[in-house]
Short mmCIF file of N, CA and C in Angstrom, two decimals:
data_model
loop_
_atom_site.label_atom_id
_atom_site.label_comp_id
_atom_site.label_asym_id
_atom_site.label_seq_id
_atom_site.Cartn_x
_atom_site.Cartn_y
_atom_site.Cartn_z
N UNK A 192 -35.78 5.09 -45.26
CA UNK A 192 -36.38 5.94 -46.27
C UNK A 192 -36.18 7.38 -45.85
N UNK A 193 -35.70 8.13 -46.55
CA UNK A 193 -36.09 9.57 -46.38
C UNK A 193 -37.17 10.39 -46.27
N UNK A 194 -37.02 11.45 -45.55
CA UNK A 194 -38.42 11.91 -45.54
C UNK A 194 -38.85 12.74 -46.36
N UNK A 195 -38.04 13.05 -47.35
CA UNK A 195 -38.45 13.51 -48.59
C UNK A 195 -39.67 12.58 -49.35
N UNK A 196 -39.25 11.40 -49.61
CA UNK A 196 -39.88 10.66 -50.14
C UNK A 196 -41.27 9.99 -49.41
N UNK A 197 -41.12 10.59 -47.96
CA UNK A 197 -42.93 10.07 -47.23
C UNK A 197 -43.90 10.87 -47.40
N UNK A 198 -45.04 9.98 -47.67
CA UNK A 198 -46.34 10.93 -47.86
C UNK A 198 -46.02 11.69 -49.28
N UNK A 199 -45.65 11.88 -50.08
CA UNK A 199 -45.70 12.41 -51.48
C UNK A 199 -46.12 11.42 -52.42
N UNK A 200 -46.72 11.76 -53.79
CA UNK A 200 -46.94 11.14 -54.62
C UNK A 200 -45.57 11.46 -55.17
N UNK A 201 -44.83 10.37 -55.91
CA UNK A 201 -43.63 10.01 -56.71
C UNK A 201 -43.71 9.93 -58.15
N UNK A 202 -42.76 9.95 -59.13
CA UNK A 202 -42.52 9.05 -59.95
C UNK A 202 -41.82 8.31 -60.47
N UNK A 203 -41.85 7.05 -60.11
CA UNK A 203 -40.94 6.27 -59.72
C UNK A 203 -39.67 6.03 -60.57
N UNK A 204 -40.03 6.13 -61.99
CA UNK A 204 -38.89 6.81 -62.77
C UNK A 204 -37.81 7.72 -63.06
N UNK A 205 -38.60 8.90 -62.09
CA UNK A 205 -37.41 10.03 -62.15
C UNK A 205 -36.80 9.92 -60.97
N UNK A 206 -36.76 8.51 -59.85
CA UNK A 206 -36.12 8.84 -58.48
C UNK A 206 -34.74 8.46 -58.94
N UNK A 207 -34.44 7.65 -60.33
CA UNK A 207 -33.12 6.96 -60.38
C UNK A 207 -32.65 7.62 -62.09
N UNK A 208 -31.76 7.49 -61.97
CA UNK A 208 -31.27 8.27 -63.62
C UNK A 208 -29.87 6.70 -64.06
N UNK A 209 -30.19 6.94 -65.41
CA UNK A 209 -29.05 5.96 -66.11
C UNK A 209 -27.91 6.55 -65.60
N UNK A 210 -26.78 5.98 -65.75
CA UNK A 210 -25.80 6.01 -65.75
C UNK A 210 -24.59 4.84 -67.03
N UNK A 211 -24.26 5.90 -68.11
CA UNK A 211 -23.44 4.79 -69.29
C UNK A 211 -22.59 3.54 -68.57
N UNK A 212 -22.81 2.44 -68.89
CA UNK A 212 -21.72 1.58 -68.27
C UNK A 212 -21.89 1.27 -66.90
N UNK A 213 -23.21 1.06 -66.73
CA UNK A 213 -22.96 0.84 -64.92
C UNK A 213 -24.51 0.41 -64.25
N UNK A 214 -24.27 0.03 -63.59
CA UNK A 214 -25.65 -0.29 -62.64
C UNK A 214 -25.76 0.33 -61.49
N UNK A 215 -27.08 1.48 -61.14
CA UNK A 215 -27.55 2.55 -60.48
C UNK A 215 -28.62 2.06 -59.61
N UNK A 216 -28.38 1.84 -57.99
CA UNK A 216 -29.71 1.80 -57.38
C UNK A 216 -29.79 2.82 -56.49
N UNK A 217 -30.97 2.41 -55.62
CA UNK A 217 -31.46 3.82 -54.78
C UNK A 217 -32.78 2.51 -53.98
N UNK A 218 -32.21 3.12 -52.63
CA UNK A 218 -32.86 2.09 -51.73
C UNK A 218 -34.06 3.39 -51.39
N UNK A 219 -35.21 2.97 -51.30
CA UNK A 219 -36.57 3.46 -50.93
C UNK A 219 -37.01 3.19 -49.36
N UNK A 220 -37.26 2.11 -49.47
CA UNK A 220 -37.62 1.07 -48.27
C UNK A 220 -36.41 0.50 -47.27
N UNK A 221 -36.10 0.53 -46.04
CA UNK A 221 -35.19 -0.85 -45.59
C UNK A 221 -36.11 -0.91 -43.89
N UNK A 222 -36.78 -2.27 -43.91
CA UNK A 222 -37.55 -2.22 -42.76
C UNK A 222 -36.93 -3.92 -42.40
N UNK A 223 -36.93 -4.60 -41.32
CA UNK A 223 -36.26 -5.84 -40.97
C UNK A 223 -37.49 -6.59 -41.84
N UNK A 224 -38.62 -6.58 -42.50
CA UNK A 224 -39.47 -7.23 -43.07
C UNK A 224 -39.21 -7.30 -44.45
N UNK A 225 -38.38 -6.41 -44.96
CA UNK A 225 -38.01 -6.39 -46.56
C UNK A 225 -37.61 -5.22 -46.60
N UNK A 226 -37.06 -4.93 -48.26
CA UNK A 226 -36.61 -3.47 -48.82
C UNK A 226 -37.31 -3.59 -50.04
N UNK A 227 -37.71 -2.25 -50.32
CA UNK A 227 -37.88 -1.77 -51.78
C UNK A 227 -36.68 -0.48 -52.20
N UNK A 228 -35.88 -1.43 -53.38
CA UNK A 228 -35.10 -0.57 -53.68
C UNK A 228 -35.56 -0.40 -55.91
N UNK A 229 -34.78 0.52 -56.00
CA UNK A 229 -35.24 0.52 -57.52
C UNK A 229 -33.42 0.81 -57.95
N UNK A 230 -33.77 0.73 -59.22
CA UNK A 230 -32.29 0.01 -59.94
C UNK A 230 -32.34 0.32 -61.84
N UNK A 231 -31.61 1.26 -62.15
CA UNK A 231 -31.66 1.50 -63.40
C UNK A 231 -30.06 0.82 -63.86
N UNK A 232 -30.45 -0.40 -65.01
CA UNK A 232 -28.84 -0.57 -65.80
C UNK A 232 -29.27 0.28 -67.48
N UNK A 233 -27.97 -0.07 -67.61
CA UNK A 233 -27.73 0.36 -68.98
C UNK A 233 -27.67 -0.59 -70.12
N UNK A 234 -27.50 -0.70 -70.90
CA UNK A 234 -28.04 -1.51 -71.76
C UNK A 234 -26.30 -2.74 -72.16
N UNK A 235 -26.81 -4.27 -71.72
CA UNK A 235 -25.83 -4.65 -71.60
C UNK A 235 -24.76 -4.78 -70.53
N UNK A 236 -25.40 -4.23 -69.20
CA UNK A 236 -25.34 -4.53 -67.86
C UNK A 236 -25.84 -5.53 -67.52
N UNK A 237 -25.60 -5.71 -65.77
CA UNK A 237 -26.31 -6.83 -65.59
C UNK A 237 -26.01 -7.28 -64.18
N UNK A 238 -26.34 -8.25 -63.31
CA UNK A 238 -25.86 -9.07 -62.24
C UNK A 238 -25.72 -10.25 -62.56
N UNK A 239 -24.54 -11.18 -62.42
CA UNK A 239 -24.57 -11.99 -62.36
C UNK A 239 -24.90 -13.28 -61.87
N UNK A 240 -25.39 -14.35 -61.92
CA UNK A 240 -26.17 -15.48 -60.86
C UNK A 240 -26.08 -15.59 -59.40
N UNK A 241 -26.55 -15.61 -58.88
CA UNK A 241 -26.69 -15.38 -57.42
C UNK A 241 -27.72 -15.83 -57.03
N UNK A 242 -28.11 -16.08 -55.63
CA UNK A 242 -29.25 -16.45 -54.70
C UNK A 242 -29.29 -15.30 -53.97
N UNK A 243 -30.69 -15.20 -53.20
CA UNK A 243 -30.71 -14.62 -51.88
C UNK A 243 -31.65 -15.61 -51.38
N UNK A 244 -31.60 -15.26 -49.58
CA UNK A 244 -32.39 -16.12 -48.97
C UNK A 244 -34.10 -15.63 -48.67
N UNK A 245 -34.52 -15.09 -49.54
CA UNK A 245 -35.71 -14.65 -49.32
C UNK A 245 -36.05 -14.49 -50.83
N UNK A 246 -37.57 -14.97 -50.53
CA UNK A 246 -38.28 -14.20 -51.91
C UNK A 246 -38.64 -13.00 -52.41
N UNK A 247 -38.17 -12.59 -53.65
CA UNK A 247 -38.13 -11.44 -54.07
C UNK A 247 -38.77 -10.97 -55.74
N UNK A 248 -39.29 -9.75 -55.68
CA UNK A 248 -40.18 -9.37 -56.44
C UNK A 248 -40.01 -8.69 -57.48
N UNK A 249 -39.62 -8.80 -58.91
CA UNK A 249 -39.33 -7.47 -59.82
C UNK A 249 -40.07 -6.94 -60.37
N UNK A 250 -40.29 -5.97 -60.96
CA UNK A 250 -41.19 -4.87 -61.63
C UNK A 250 -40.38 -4.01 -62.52
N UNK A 251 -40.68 -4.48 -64.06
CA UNK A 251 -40.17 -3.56 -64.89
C UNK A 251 -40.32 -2.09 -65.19
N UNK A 252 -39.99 -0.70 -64.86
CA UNK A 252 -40.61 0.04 -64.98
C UNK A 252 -40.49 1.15 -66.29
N UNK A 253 -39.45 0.42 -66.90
CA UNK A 253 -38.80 0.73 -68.19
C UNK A 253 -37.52 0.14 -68.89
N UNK A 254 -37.84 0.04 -70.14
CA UNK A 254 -37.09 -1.00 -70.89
C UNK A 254 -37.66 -2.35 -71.30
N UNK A 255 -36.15 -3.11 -71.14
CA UNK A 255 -36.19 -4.56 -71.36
C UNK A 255 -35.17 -5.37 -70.69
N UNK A 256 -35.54 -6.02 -70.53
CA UNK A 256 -34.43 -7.46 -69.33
C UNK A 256 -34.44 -8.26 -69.77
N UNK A 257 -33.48 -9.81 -69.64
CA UNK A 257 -33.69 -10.66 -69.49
C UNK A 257 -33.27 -11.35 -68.18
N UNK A 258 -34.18 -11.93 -67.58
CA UNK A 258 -33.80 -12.39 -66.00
C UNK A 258 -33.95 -13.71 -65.84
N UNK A 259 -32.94 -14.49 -65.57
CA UNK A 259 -32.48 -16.34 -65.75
C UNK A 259 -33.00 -16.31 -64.57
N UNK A 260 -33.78 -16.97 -64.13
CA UNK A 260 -34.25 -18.00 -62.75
C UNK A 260 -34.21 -19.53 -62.98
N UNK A 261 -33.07 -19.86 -61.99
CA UNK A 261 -32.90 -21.41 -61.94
C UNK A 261 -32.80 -22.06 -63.73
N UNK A 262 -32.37 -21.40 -64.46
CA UNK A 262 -32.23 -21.71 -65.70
C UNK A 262 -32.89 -21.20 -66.93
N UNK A 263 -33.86 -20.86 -66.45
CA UNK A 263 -35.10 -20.78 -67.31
C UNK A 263 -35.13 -19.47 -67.67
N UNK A 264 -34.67 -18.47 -69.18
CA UNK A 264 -35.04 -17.46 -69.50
C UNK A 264 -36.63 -16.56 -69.78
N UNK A 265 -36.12 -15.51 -68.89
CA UNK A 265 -37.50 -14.89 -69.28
C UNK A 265 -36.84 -13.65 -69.50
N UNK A 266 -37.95 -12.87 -70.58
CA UNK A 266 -37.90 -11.56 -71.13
C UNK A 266 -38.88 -10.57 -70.94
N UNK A 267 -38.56 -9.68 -70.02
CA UNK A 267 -39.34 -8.74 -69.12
C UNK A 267 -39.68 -7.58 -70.17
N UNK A 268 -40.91 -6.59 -69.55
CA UNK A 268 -40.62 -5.26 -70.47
C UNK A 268 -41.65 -4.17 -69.44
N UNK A 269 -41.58 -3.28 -69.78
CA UNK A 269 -42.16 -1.97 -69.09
C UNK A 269 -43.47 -2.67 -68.89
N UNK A 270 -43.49 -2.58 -67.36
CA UNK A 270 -45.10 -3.41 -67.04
C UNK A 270 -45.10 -4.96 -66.61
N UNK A 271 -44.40 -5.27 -67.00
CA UNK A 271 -44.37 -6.85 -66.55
C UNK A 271 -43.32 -6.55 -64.83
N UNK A 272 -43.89 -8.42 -64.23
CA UNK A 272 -43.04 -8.56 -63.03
C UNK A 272 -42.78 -10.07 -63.13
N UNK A 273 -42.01 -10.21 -62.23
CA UNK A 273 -41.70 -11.81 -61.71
C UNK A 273 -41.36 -12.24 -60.51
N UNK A 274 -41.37 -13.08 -60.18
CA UNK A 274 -41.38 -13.44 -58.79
C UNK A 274 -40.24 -14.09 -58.33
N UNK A 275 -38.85 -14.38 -57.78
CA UNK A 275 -37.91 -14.88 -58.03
C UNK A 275 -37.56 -15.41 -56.46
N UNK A 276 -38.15 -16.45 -56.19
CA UNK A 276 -38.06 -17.59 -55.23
C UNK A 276 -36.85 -17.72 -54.30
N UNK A 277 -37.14 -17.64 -53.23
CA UNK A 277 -35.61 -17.85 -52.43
C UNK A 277 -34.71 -18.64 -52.71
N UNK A 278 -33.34 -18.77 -52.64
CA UNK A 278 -32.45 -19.67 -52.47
C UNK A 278 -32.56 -20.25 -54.35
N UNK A 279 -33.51 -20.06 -55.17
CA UNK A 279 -33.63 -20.05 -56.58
C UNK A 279 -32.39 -19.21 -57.33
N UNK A 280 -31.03 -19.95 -58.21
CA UNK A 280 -30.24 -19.05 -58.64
C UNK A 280 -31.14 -18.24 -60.01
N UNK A 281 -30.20 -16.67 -59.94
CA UNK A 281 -31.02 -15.93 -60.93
C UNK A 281 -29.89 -14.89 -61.53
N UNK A 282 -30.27 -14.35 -62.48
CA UNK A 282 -29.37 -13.50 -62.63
C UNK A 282 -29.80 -12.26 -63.85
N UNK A 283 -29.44 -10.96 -64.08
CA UNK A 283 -29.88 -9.76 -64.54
C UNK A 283 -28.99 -9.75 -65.96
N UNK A 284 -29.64 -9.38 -67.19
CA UNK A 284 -28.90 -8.97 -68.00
C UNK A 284 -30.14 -7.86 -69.22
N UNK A 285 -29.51 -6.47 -69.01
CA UNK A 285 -30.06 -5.59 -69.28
C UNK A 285 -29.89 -5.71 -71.72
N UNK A 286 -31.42 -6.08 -71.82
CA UNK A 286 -31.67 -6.06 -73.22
C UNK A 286 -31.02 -4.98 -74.07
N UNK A 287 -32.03 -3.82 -72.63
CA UNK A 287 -31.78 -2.42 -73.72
C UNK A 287 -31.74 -1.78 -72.43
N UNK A 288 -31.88 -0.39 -71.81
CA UNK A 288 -31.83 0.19 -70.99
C UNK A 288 -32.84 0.10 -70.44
N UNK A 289 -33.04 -0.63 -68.56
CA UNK A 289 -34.25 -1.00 -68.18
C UNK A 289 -33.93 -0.41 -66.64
N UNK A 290 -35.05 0.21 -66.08
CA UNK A 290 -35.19 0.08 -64.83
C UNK A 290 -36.47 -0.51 -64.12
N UNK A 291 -35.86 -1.32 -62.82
CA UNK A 291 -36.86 -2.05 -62.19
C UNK A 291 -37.07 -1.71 -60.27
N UNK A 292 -38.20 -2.37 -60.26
CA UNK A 292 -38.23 -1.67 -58.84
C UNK A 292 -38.35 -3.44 -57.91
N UNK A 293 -37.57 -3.32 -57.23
CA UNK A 293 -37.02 -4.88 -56.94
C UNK A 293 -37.45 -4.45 -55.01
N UNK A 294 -38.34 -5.74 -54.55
CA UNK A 294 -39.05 -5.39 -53.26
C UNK A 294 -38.78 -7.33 -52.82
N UNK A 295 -37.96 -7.18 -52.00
CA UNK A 295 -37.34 -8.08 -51.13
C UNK A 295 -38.37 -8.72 -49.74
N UNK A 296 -38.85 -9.47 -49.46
CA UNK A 296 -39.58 -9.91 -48.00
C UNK A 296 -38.61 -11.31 -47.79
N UNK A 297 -38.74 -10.01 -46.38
CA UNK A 297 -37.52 -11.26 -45.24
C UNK A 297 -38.63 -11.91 -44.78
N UNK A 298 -38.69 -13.43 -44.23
CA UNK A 298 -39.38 -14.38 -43.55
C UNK A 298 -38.44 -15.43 -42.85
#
């Protein structure tokens, strides 16, 4: 983390800016216990299915998502989170222009 960003009040919205056509993150956190990074796509972006080996946490902080876990669609929006299970495949596909703040714990 930078030390810009310790001890200040934030807003967590203006740390990341859209970018047309592309997916934008910005790591906050990286401690051997987890990361909090945040992540603005554009509308019609996305990640494709994947695992990681740890459970991990999303938080919509604007927009809309839809985020596949192990099959099962869900549709996120400013304010909502989900919880997305280790080794569980998942994958990102941006509704409309959404950013989320995605917090990783290693175990």
């Amino acid at each position: 983390m930078s030390e810009e960003l310790k001890a200040r009040v934030l807003r967590i919205g203006t740390l990341i800016e859209y970018q047309d056509g592309a997916v934008v993150s910005r790591e906050i956190i990286r401690k051997d216990t987890g990361t909090v990074t945040i992540f603005a796509f554009d509308k019609g972006e996305g990640l494709s299915e994947h695992t990681a080996p740890f459970d991990a946490m999303v938080q919509i902080i604007d927009g809309k998502a839809e985020i596949t876990i192990s099959g099962n669609k869900n549709i996120l929006e400013k304010g909502d989170m989900i919880v997305m299970p280790a080794s569980e495949p998942h994958s990102l596909h941006a509704l409309e222009k959404f950013k989320m703040v995605l917090t990783m714990i290693r175990s």
